[in-house]
Amino acid sequence: MKREAEGTVGRGSNARTWLFITLGACVGLAIGIGGFTFTYAKGYAYLANDPAACANCHVMREQYEGWQKSSHHAVATCNDCHTPPGLVGKYATKASNGFWHSFYFTTGDFHEPIQIRPGNREVTERACRKCHGDLVEPLEASHGAPETSCLRCHNSVGHPEGLGRPDARAQETRP
């Protein structure tokens, strides 16, 4: 009887050992592939404010070239308009956008030209008001409108039309 109990304990111990080895191998593989992908895709570049890092992604090339020709080129970078202020908000937004850009680019399931998501639209609207609040607030007060959409009329300020398809660009910023 004692030998049977010892044999059962030994088999359970072996099963747990193999489970830990398998889990360790899976975690190691995920870390290795993730590290390789991060390094290969120059993921570290996204931690800075250099707009050229946004052009690492092929689908962002048009937006980057548009920004270079825009009136905002001398005063704002991608992060100034497309990430909220504050370290946590900025990097949470960058991580979310980076993940979804990578996902859609990898799967090939993305709209061309790319479209701004509702949450990112709100971030950009707040950025407009942060820099141009002295112009926007009197307009809203005089018209009695609850809130004006900056992007509705000025959607090409940061990325001028003339690159790509202007009709599609106008669609991407419609509410």
PDB file of C-alpha atoms in Angstrom:
ATOM      1  CA  MET A   1       0.000   0.000   0.000  1.00  0.00           C
ATOM      2  CA  LYS A   2       2.809   2.357   0.887  1.00  0.00           C
ATOM      3  CA  ARG A   3       4.542   1.651  -2.438  1.00  0.00           C
ATOM      4  CA  GLU A   4       1.350   2.502  -4.392  1.00  0.00           C
ATOM      5  CA  ALA A   5       1.064   5.869  -2.633  1.00  0.00           C
ATOM      6  CA  GLU A   6       4.714   6.678  -3.334  1.00  0.00           C
ATOM      7  CA  GLY A   7       4.213   5.765  -7.014  1.00  0.00           C
ATOM      8  CA  THR A   8       1.197   8.074  -7.278  1.00  0.00           C
ATOM      9  CA  VAL A   9       3.105  10.947  -5.691  1.00  0.00           C
ATOM     10  CA  GLY A  10       5.995  10.343  -8.059  1.00  0.00           C
ATOM     11  CA  ARG A  11       3.745  10.489 -11.146  1.00  0.00           C
ATOM     12  CA  GLY A  12       2.075  13.677  -9.926  1.00  0.00           C
ATOM     13  CA  SER A  13       5.454  15.224  -9.305  1.00  0.00           C
ATOM     14  CA  ASN A  14       6.614  14.293 -12.811  1.00  0.00           C
ATOM     15  CA  ALA A  15       3.473  15.787 -14.345  1.00  0.00           C
ATOM     16  CA  ARG A  16       4.017  19.052 -12.474  1.00  0.00           C
ATOM     17  CA  THR A  17       7.660  19.162 -13.520  1.00  0.00           C
ATOM     18  CA  TRP A  18       6.695  18.749 -17.186  1.00  0.00           C
ATOM     19  CA  LEU A  19       3.979  21.366 -16.787  1.00  0.00           C
ATOM     20  CA  PHE A  20       6.492  23.876 -15.372  1.00  0.00           C
ATOM     21  CA  ILE A  21       9.011  23.049 -18.091  1.00  0.00           C
ATOM     22  CA  THR A  22       6.353  23.507 -20.789  1.00  0.00           C
ATOM     23  CA  LEU A  23       5.115  26.776 -19.281  1.00  0.00           C
ATOM     24  CA  GLY A  24       8.697  28.026 -18.909  1.00  0.00           C
ATOM     25  CA  ALA A  25       9.436  27.163 -22.532  1.00  0.00           C
ATOM     26  CA  CYS A  26       6.280  28.967 -23.696  1.00  0.00           C
ATOM     27  CA  VAL A  27       7.081  32.073 -21.639  1.00  0.00           C
ATOM     28  CA  GLY A  28      10.690  32.025 -22.858  1.00  0.00           C
ATOM     29  CA  LEU A  29       9.549  31.664 -26.452  1.00  0.00           C
ATOM     30  CA  ALA A  30       7.078  34.544 -26.100  1.00  0.00           C
ATOM     31  CA  ILE A  31       9.748  36.785 -24.544  1.00  0.00           C
ATOM     32  CA  GLY A  32      12.248  35.819 -27.239  1.00  0.00           C
ATOM     33  CA  ILE A  33       9.871  36.436 -30.143  1.00  0.00           C
ATOM     34  CA  GLY A  34       8.611  39.652 -28.543  1.00  0.00           C
ATOM     35  CA  GLY A  35      12.159  40.897 -27.954  1.00  0.00           C
ATOM     36  CA  PHE A  36      13.219  40.031 -31.478  1.00  0.00           C
ATOM     37  CA  THR A  37      10.158  41.739 -32.971  1.00  0.00           C
ATOM     38  CA  PHE A  38      10.651  44.828 -30.794  1.00  0.00           C
ATOM     39  CA  THR A  39      14.314  45.081 -31.844  1.00  0.00           C
ATOM     40  CA  TYR A  40      13.715  44.237 -35.531  1.00  0.00           C
ATOM     41  CA  ALA A  41      10.846  46.747 -35.794  1.00  0.00           C
ATOM     42  CA  LYS A  42      12.895  49.382 -33.935  1.00  0.00           C
ATOM     43  CA  GLY A  43      10.251  49.540 -31.226  1.00  0.00           C
ATOM     44  CA  TYR A  44      12.583  51.574 -29.023  1.00  0.00           C
ATOM     45  CA  ALA A  45      12.272  54.467 -31.524  1.00  0.00           C
ATOM     46  CA  TYR A  46       8.610  54.848 -30.519  1.00  0.00           C
ATOM     47  CA  LEU A  47       9.632  55.825 -27.000  1.00  0.00           C
ATOM     48  CA  ALA A  48      11.016  59.157 -28.269  1.00  0.00           C
ATOM     49  CA  ASN A  49       9.344  62.168 -29.893  1.00  0.00           C
ATOM     50  CA  ASP A  50      11.024  61.855 -33.288  1.00  0.00           C
ATOM     51  CA  PRO A  51       8.298  61.929 -35.994  1.00  0.00           C
ATOM     52  CA  ALA A  52      10.514  59.798 -38.232  1.00  0.00           C
ATOM     53  CA  ALA A  53       9.766  56.895 -35.870  1.00  0.00           C
ATOM     54  CA  CYS A  54       6.098  57.041 -36.903  1.00  0.00           C
ATOM     55  CA  ALA A  55       7.213  56.546 -40.512  1.00  0.00           C
ATOM     56  CA  ASN A  56       8.812  53.204 -39.545  1.00  0.00           C
ATOM     57  CA  CYS A  57       5.358  51.848 -40.251  1.00  0.00           C
ATOM     58  CA  HIS A  58       4.784  51.812 -43.997  1.00  0.00           C
ATOM     59  CA  VAL A  59       1.195  52.993 -43.756  1.00  0.00           C
ATOM     60  CA  MET A  60       2.313  56.169 -41.967  1.00  0.00           C
ATOM     61  CA  ARG A  61       4.662  57.365 -44.720  1.00  0.00           C
ATOM     62  CA  GLU A  62       2.026  59.607 -46.330  1.00  0.00           C
ATOM     63  CA  GLN A  63       1.117  61.217 -42.992  1.00  0.00           C
ATOM     64  CA  TYR A  64       4.773  61.815 -42.188  1.00  0.00           C
ATOM     65  CA  GLU A  65       5.450  63.439 -45.564  1.00  0.00           C
ATOM     66  CA  GLY A  66       2.304  65.529 -45.160  1.00  0.00           C
ATOM     67  CA  TRP A  67       3.414  66.685 -41.719  1.00  0.00           C
ATOM     68  CA  GLN A  68       6.796  67.729 -43.150  1.00  0.00           C
ATOM     69  CA  LYS A  69       4.963  70.075 -45.542  1.00  0.00           C
ATOM     70  CA  SER A  70       2.451  71.320 -42.996  1.00  0.00           C
ATOM     71  CA  SER A  71       2.246  74.582 -41.102  1.00  0.00           C
ATOM     72  CA  HIS A  72       2.690  72.617 -37.865  1.00  0.00           C
ATOM     73  CA  HIS A  73       6.042  71.170 -38.891  1.00  0.00           C
ATOM     74  CA  ALA A  74       8.004  73.836 -37.018  1.00  0.00           C
ATOM     75  CA  VAL A  75       5.897  73.808 -33.848  1.00  0.00           C
ATOM     76  CA  ALA A  76       4.461  70.333 -33.237  1.00  0.00           C
ATOM     77  CA  THR A  77       5.444  66.699 -33.538  1.00  0.00           C
ATOM     78  CA  CYS A  78       3.180  63.659 -33.886  1.00  0.00           C
ATOM     79  CA  ASN A  79       3.023  63.254 -30.120  1.00  0.00           C
ATOM     80  CA  ASP A  80       1.947  66.860 -29.585  1.00  0.00           C
ATOM     81  CA  CYS A  81      -1.262  66.275 -31.563  1.00  0.00           C
ATOM     82  CA  HIS A  82      -1.870  62.545 -31.220  1.00  0.00           C
ATOM     83  CA  THR A  83      -1.041  61.702 -27.598  1.00  0.00           C
ATOM     84  CA  PRO A  84      -2.525  63.207 -24.444  1.00  0.00           C
ATOM     85  CA  PRO A  85      -0.326  65.167 -22.053  1.00  0.00           C
ATOM     86  CA  GLY A  86       1.296  63.301 -19.175  1.00  0.00           C
ATOM     87  CA  LEU A  87       3.626  60.349 -19.167  1.00  0.00           C
ATOM     88  CA  VAL A  88       1.033  57.634 -18.488  1.00  0.00           C
ATOM     89  CA  GLY A  89      -1.524  58.891 -21.005  1.00  0.00           C
ATOM     90  CA  LYS A  90       1.119  59.461 -23.653  1.00  0.00           C
ATOM     91  CA  TYR A  91       2.671  56.017 -23.429  1.00  0.00           C
ATOM     92  CA  ALA A  92      -0.659  54.232 -22.942  1.00  0.00           C
ATOM     93  CA  THR A  93      -1.902  55.848 -26.158  1.00  0.00           C
ATOM     94  CA  LYS A  94       1.339  55.068 -27.973  1.00  0.00           C
ATOM     95  CA  ALA A  95       1.183  51.448 -26.819  1.00  0.00           C
ATOM     96  CA  SER A  96      -2.435  51.086 -27.904  1.00  0.00           C
ATOM     97  CA  ASN A  97      -1.831  52.715 -31.283  1.00  0.00           C
ATOM     98  CA  GLY A  98       1.370  50.751 -31.806  1.00  0.00           C
ATOM     99  CA  PHE A  99      -0.367  47.489 -31.008  1.00  0.00           C
ATOM    100  CA  TRP A 100      -3.295  48.146 -33.356  1.00  0.00           C
ATOM    101  CA  HIS A 101      -1.086  49.512 -36.126  1.00  0.00           C
ATOM    102  CA  SER A 102       1.086  46.393 -35.870  1.00  0.00           C
ATOM    103  CA  PHE A 103      -1.938  44.113 -35.750  1.00  0.00           C
ATOM    104  CA  TYR A 104      -3.634  45.643 -38.781  1.00  0.00           C
ATOM    105  CA  PHE A 105      -0.393  45.925 -40.714  1.00  0.00           C
ATOM    106  CA  THR A 106       0.555  42.319 -39.961  1.00  0.00           C
ATOM    107  CA  THR A 107      -2.876  41.000 -40.902  1.00  0.00           C
ATOM    108  CA  GLY A 108      -3.081  43.333 -43.922  1.00  0.00           C
ATOM    109  CA  ASP A 109      -6.570  44.319 -42.841  1.00  0.00           C
ATOM    110  CA  PHE A 110      -6.369  48.108 -42.769  1.00  0.00           C
ATOM    111  CA  HIS A 111      -8.110  50.940 -44.556  1.00  0.00           C
ATOM    112  CA  GLU A 112      -6.046  53.087 -46.885  1.00  0.00           C
ATOM    113  CA  PRO A 113      -5.501  55.832 -46.143  1.00  0.00           C
ATOM    114  CA  ILE A 114      -5.534  54.957 -42.489  1.00  0.00           C
ATOM    115  CA  GLN A 115      -8.367  56.387 -40.433  1.00  0.00           C
ATOM    116  CA  ILE A 116      -8.283  58.071 -37.086  1.00  0.00           C
ATOM    117  CA  ARG A 117     -10.124  56.192 -34.330  1.00  0.00           C
ATOM    118  CA  PRO A 118     -12.718  58.046 -32.212  1.00  0.00           C
ATOM    119  CA  GLY A 119     -10.486  58.054 -29.115  1.00  0.00           C
ATOM    120  CA  ASN A 120      -7.575  59.451 -31.084  1.00  0.00           C
ATOM    121  CA  ARG A 121      -9.858  62.076 -32.603  1.00  0.00           C
ATOM    122  CA  GLU A 122     -10.713  63.266 -29.098  1.00  0.00           C
ATOM    123  CA  VAL A 123      -7.025  63.435 -28.194  1.00  0.00           C
ATOM    124  CA  THR A 124      -6.318  65.493 -31.306  1.00  0.00           C
ATOM    125  CA  GLU A 125      -9.282  67.810 -30.657  1.00  0.00           C
ATOM    126  CA  ARG A 126      -7.998  68.469 -27.136  1.00  0.00           C
ATOM    127  CA  ALA A 127      -4.527  69.150 -28.538  1.00  0.00           C
ATOM    128  CA  CYS A 128      -6.006  71.729 -30.929  1.00  0.00           C
ATOM    129  CA  ARG A 129      -7.722  73.454 -28.009  1.00  0.00           C
ATOM    130  CA  LYS A 130      -4.613  73.328 -25.860  1.00  0.00           C
ATOM    131  CA  CYS A 131      -2.632  75.341 -28.402  1.00  0.00           C
ATOM    132  CA  HIS A 132      -5.430  77.368 -30.008  1.00  0.00           C
ATOM    133  CA  GLY A 133      -7.885  77.778 -27.123  1.00  0.00           C
ATOM    134  CA  ASP A 134      -7.645  81.563 -27.305  1.00  0.00           C
ATOM    135  CA  LEU A 135      -9.035  81.387 -30.866  1.00  0.00           C
ATOM    136  CA  VAL A 136     -11.616  78.634 -30.363  1.00  0.00           C
ATOM    137  CA  GLU A 137     -13.266  79.762 -27.140  1.00  0.00           C
ATOM    138  CA  PRO A 138     -14.464  83.167 -28.456  1.00  0.00           C
ATOM    139  CA  LEU A 139     -15.868  81.486 -31.580  1.00  0.00           C
ATOM    140  CA  GLU A 140     -17.882  78.998 -29.574  1.00  0.00           C
ATOM    141  CA  ALA A 141     -19.077  81.685 -27.203  1.00  0.00           C
ATOM    142  CA  SER A 142     -20.254  83.960 -30.015  1.00  0.00           C
ATOM    143  CA  HIS A 143     -22.088  81.196 -31.875  1.00  0.00           C
ATOM    144  CA  GLY A 144     -23.525  79.642 -28.752  1.00  0.00           C
ATOM    145  CA  ALA A 145     -22.451  76.229 -29.960  1.00  0.00           C
ATOM    146  CA  PRO A 146     -21.710  73.693 -27.229  1.00  0.00           C
ATOM    147  CA  GLU A 147     -18.440  72.632 -28.813  1.00  0.00           C
ATOM    148  CA  THR A 148     -16.884  73.053 -32.227  1.00  0.00           C
ATOM    149  CA  SER A 149     -15.030  70.296 -34.018  1.00  0.00           C
ATOM    150  CA  CYS A 150     -11.652  71.633 -35.084  1.00  0.00           C
ATOM    151  CA  LEU A 151     -11.059  68.658 -37.388  1.00  0.00           C
ATOM    152  CA  ARG A 152     -14.310  69.104 -39.264  1.00  0.00           C
ATOM    153  CA  CYS A 153     -12.999  72.236 -41.017  1.00  0.00           C
ATOM    154  CA  HIS A 154      -9.241  71.979 -40.486  1.00  0.00           C
ATOM    155  CA  ASN A 155      -8.595  68.290 -41.021  1.00  0.00           C
ATOM    156  CA  SER A 156      -5.661  68.891 -43.327  1.00  0.00           C
ATOM    157  CA  VAL A 157      -3.693  71.308 -41.134  1.00  0.00           C
ATOM    158  CA  GLY A 158      -1.299  68.724 -39.734  1.00  0.00           C
ATOM    159  CA  HIS A 159      -1.233  66.606 -42.874  1.00  0.00           C
ATOM    160  CA  PRO A 160      -1.979  68.780 -45.931  1.00  0.00           C
ATOM    161  CA  GLU A 161      -4.188  67.515 -48.683  1.00  0.00           C
ATOM    162  CA  GLY A 162      -2.558  66.987 -52.020  1.00  0.00           C
ATOM    163  CA  LEU A 163      -0.875  63.821 -50.870  1.00  0.00           C
ATOM    164  CA  GLY A 164      -2.762  60.640 -51.428  1.00  0.00           C
ATOM    165  CA  ARG A 165      -6.489  60.922 -51.942  1.00  0.00           C
ATOM    166  CA  PRO A 166      -8.008  64.138 -50.543  1.00  0.00           C
ATOM    167  CA  ASP A 167     -11.540  62.688 -50.794  1.00  0.00           C
ATOM    168  CA  ALA A 168     -10.563  59.792 -48.573  1.00  0.00           C
ATOM    169  CA  ARG A 169      -8.772  62.128 -46.171  1.00  0.00           C
ATOM    170  CA  ALA A 170     -11.932  64.195 -45.787  1.00  0.00           C
ATOM    171  CA  GLN A 171     -13.867  61.004 -44.986  1.00  0.00           C
ATOM    172  CA  GLU A 172     -11.413  59.893 -42.342  1.00  0.00           C
ATOM    173  CA  THR A 173     -12.124  62.874 -40.115  1.00  0.00           C
ATOM    174  CA  ARG A 174     -15.908  63.024 -40.426  1.00  0.00           C
ATOM    175  CA  PRO A 175     -17.674  62.477 -37.125  1.00  0.00           C
TER     176      PRO A 175
END
